[in-house]
Amino acid sequence: MTVVIDEDRLSETFTALANSTRRAILARLAEGAATVNELAEPFEMTLPAISKHIKVLQRAGLVLRGHRAQYRPCALDAAPLKEVSTWAEQYRPVWEARFDRMDDYLKHLQPAGKDRRTR
Amino acid sequence: MTVVIDEDRLSETFTALANSTRRAILARLAEGAATVNELAEPFEMTLPAISKHIKVLQRAGLVLRGHRAQYRPCALDAAPLKEVSTWAEQYRPVWEARFDRMDDYLKHLQPAGKDRRTR
């Protein structure tokens, strides 16, 4: 399967992901659908603040909402995350080359048997 | 290997990636180091505009700069992209389940032998 990446959509996805609360909401929704009230609870945020984050996630296609008037559960749609993974994986050869080189470098620095920790 | 994700750093990485010009700069740098002038050329942007994008990429640790005064080449550091991939891959079970369900759904919709295309 060839994956064609929509640049605007990808920008919107990355914008939505550039916030730790929004990423935590996705992690919660990965366990199952939840209402805005249920989502707000662990974050100690106001409902309007959580609703704003959810709207950003909805626009990016990461969250779907139910349509029942009072109870509109939020659900995760992970399809855009697959695109993020596909996009990042293009660079795997670069980071693998980097860590190979770093490995060589560290071996060069460390005398054998010495327990020298790196950050 | 356990990967510990720094949430602030990840937010900064996603912010840097939320722009198609910045992603194009990374794609160019994956082919090798380049000066700001070389990077500016294909984008038909002013040097200050490109420099601004490069500064965002530098802050996110995606671009490293050389130190020679006149010729300060930019190089890609793909390590943050590995973190992006690791983060997104957590959701693989979700998107795989999703596509499995969609598959079932499409099979259910499509009469056997009918060539019905989906977008």
PDB file of C-alpha atoms in Angstrom, chain A residues 5-16 18 87 91, chain B residues 11-27 43 45 49-50 52-54 56-57 62 81:
ATOM      1  CA  ILE A   5       0.720  12.145   2.985  1.00  0.00           C
ATOM      2  CA  ASP A   6      -1.523  15.211   2.998  1.00  0.00           C
ATOM      3  CA  GLU A   7       0.799  17.994   4.175  1.00  0.00           C
ATOM      4  CA  ASP A   8      -1.931  20.269   5.583  1.00  0.00           C
ATOM      5  CA  ARG A   9      -3.534  17.435   7.455  1.00  0.00           C
ATOM      6  CA  LEU A  10      -0.164  16.383   8.848  1.00  0.00           C
ATOM      7  CA  SER A  11       0.501  19.961  10.042  1.00  0.00           C
ATOM      8  CA  GLU A  12      -2.872  19.956  11.786  1.00  0.00           C
ATOM      9  CA  THR A  13      -2.111  16.596  13.399  1.00  0.00           C
ATOM     10  CA  PHE A  14       1.273  17.804  14.681  1.00  0.00           C
ATOM     11  CA  THR A  15      -0.325  21.011  16.005  1.00  0.00           C
ATOM     12  CA  ALA A  16      -2.895  18.947  17.900  1.00  0.00           C
ATOM     13  CA  ALA A  18       2.028  19.620  20.486  1.00  0.00           C
ATOM     14  CA  TRP A  87       6.168  10.048   8.302  1.00  0.00           C
ATOM     15  CA  TYR A  91      13.972   9.032   8.960  1.00  0.00           C
TER      16      TYR A  91
ATOM     17  CA  SER B  11       5.646  19.146  22.606  1.00  0.00           C
ATOM     18  CA  GLU B  12       8.498  21.233  21.220  1.00  0.00           C
ATOM     19  CA  THR B  13       9.248  18.587  18.594  1.00  0.00           C
ATOM     20  CA  PHE B  14       5.598  18.420  17.484  1.00  0.00           C
ATOM     21  CA  THR B  15       5.428  22.238  17.336  1.00  0.00           C
ATOM     22  CA  ALA B  16       8.504  22.289  15.096  1.00  0.00           C
ATOM     23  CA  LEU B  17       7.012  19.592  12.841  1.00  0.00           C
ATOM     24  CA  ALA B  18       3.637  21.370  12.483  1.00  0.00           C
ATOM     25  CA  ASN B  19       4.787  23.269   9.408  1.00  0.00           C
ATOM     26  CA  SER B  20       5.294  21.861   5.910  1.00  0.00           C
ATOM     27  CA  THR B  21       8.287  24.134   5.118  1.00  0.00           C
ATOM     28  CA  ARG B  22      10.086  22.956   8.242  1.00  0.00           C
ATOM     29  CA  ARG B  23       9.355  19.334   7.337  1.00  0.00           C
ATOM     30  CA  ALA B  24      10.700  20.000   3.817  1.00  0.00           C
ATOM     31  CA  ILE B  25      13.889  21.462   5.342  1.00  0.00           C
ATOM     32  CA  LEU B  26      14.340  18.243   7.352  1.00  0.00           C
ATOM     33  CA  ALA B  27      13.800  16.161   4.207  1.00  0.00           C
ATOM     34  CA  PHE B  43      11.631  27.294  -1.172  1.00  0.00           C
ATOM     35  CA  MET B  45      11.626  32.267   0.630  1.00  0.00           C
ATOM     36  CA  ALA B  49      12.066  33.614   6.806  1.00  0.00           C
ATOM     37  CA  ILE B  50      14.147  30.462   6.348  1.00  0.00           C
ATOM     38  CA  LYS B  52      13.350  31.715  11.506  1.00  0.00           C
ATOM     39  CA  HIS B  53      12.219  28.190  10.561  1.00  0.00           C
ATOM     40  CA  ILE B  54      15.738  26.885  11.171  1.00  0.00           C
ATOM     41  CA  VAL B  56      12.562  26.634  15.525  1.00  0.00           C
ATOM     42  CA  LEU B  57      14.113  23.370  14.310  1.00  0.00           C
ATOM     43  CA  LEU B  62      16.203  18.673  15.051  1.00  0.00           C
ATOM     44  CA  LEU B  81      12.063  11.867  15.223  1.00  0.00           C
TER      45      LEU B  81
END
